[in-house]
């Protein structure tokens, strides 16, 4: 495969890099749009009502009413301006970020070859991104932020997105649905697109908690307000929810007991996480896990687990780390011969022929000639310790 | 990249700025009008003046809104258009799903493996000299700091590397002296490389750092080249000859000796040998695995879409990936021998055998060539020479 085709393949793995800031921009824009369109209109029309009143008001109160109206409007337009500036600042950030990310991908396509220092640099940055993503998903925010800052890749990772996600997850762990419900509202179109029932599940949970605390009046009100309107889609669940009023949290009836199960909160966390990833085009698995598995399988050979065949430079041969991680992965598949010199690690080929010692051990010509030059023509087989004269080595035709 | 061009053509940053500036300017204008109206109300105590001052507000409050909305619409159109280009990009067709589904994550999912992975990340950070981050990550992920030994070792290495970067070889010389025995045992020539560069530094100086001093260089050579005289005779005589040219070196056959890349070469060699003495790979294994992995993923995604009904765990039960993942030379760590006759891979049971002519085939093929006997003579399939199976020797790559 040519390098440029390979780079196109690598770009194909980075769709989230381009799509995440675009989605974030769209959400910020929706907020700006709401300020400019709805809130502005609300201000103007409420002012119109007041103006009509002032028109007819008693002469003694006109001045006070007018001042009150003007001061109120100034304050509210001031607040609108501030909110607009905030959402606009977010928009600008995500637009800037989109450009930087596209540039980062463009840099890859302009790399001359996989052997160039430019590619090594790109690939190190990619690893940094992958690691920051992993740390964010593991909840290690300080490390993630520190690493992003140190590597100068703040615009290539999604710290804000995962921080928000963490805040909502923590709220759910504290058994509060409010934050997640607010998030559902902000992301309603995305959630609709993937047919998520997260909002319904959150509502159901709030209702269950009311029943659990035996606050039945509030529960009935809540049921009517938030659950029965969903009966067209979630009829069965709504029926079960309504019937729940007749049960106590200690019930043994399986159908209702499961609704009271506290593990439902963990399920909400999991569902929120998954939905958040999906609507942002993020993978649910961290890229570190996916790429590591693929890489380890592509490197793994049966020799990695044979002490006499191990190579210190091979990751999988490290039996304490990657050897364990790769345990359940398949081996690489190879069809053609490829000989690696056990002394230098170089590939043996026409320019550096495989040479066999009389004991059948094969090393590269360069390695053996170098050894001979340093030792008056004496060769010591590093694997057996046997000594030979350089004249005893001969070409092995194995490639 | 086309998407980058699309983005630049879309002028989104300019449109965004315009929508911000327009909206803020219109709101500011309204607020200025409100302030004016307030002044008018306060300056007169006639109710009629107050009425007259607020009356135009109804129109004024709406005045800027349409301009602000227009600027937003313009931005919206631009973003939608760019968004469509992103959606249409064929490279992004497979999406996040493909990445999640191409591999069965269960192979890495046990708790003990996830802890091993965290230690691998820490070791990687230490190798890169990011000690603070390694420490922070261990703390945040509630691991005990069992990696302090590695940390100390690499701190030494980075101190030496930093010195090399500023053309100071003293810490490097001290380190090769301390580890001389181990280095010699592994046939390393690092010690000589360090001494050699120190000699060149003394002889020619380093631009902007120090002047060359031939007498000092020769004195240094007399003391320090002694142990290397046998192994590196040729290079030592070349170095000594170059000292004759120390002032006109740029026009001499020795001008390569003053190349500044010698310092970064030494730095690389140093990292390699340092890691080797610790029995660690020269390259970060995490980097090796992840970069091989991302290169492999497009192929694996394509393959998994073909064999949809099989997950990664099922491939592993077959023991082997169904396709070959091309590796760069520096990512090949084990020899693979495919018998040229049977195309089978060499194994312990069916090892590669070298015939008298030097051609290598697997043991089974050898037996087949001899029609089932190791003592019957046959012609090598690759050259005119003849031999018997029993004359062949097993080879180890
Ligand atoms: Zn290995
Ligand atoms: Zn064969
Ligand atoms: Zn032959």
PDB file of C-alpha atoms in Angstrom, chain A residues 206-207 209-211 213-226 245:
ATOM      1  CA  UNK A 206     -37.707  10.622  39.098  1.00  0.00           C
ATOM      2  CA  UNK A 207     -41.204   9.172  39.350  1.00  0.00           C
ATOM      3  CA  UNK A 209     -38.044   7.978  43.536  1.00  0.00           C
ATOM      4  CA  UNK A 210     -41.272   9.798  44.452  1.00  0.00           C
ATOM      5  CA  UNK A 211     -43.012   6.453  44.889  1.00  0.00           C
ATOM      6  CA  UNK A 213     -40.373   7.985  49.305  1.00  0.00           C
ATOM      7  CA  UNK A 214     -44.151   7.270  49.360  1.00  0.00           C
ATOM      8  CA  UNK A 215     -44.879  10.836  48.285  1.00  0.00           C
ATOM      9  CA  UNK A 216     -47.883   9.572  46.358  1.00  0.00           C
ATOM     10  CA  UNK A 217     -49.656  12.854  45.597  1.00  0.00           C
ATOM     11  CA  UNK A 218     -46.520  14.262  44.029  1.00  0.00           C
ATOM     12  CA  UNK A 219     -45.979  10.965  42.242  1.00  0.00           C
ATOM     13  CA  UNK A 220     -49.436  11.074  40.666  1.00  0.00           C
ATOM     14  CA  UNK A 221     -48.935  14.671  39.552  1.00  0.00           C
ATOM     15  CA  UNK A 222     -45.561  13.763  38.097  1.00  0.00           C
ATOM     16  CA  UNK A 223     -47.018  10.712  36.351  1.00  0.00           C
ATOM     17  CA  UNK A 224     -49.697  12.815  34.684  1.00  0.00           C
ATOM     18  CA  UNK A 225     -47.341  15.581  33.719  1.00  0.00           C
ATOM     19  CA  UNK A 226     -44.304  13.675  32.412  1.00  0.00           C
ATOM     20  CA  UNK A 245     -48.370   3.193  43.002  1.00  0.00           C
TER      21      UNK A 245
END
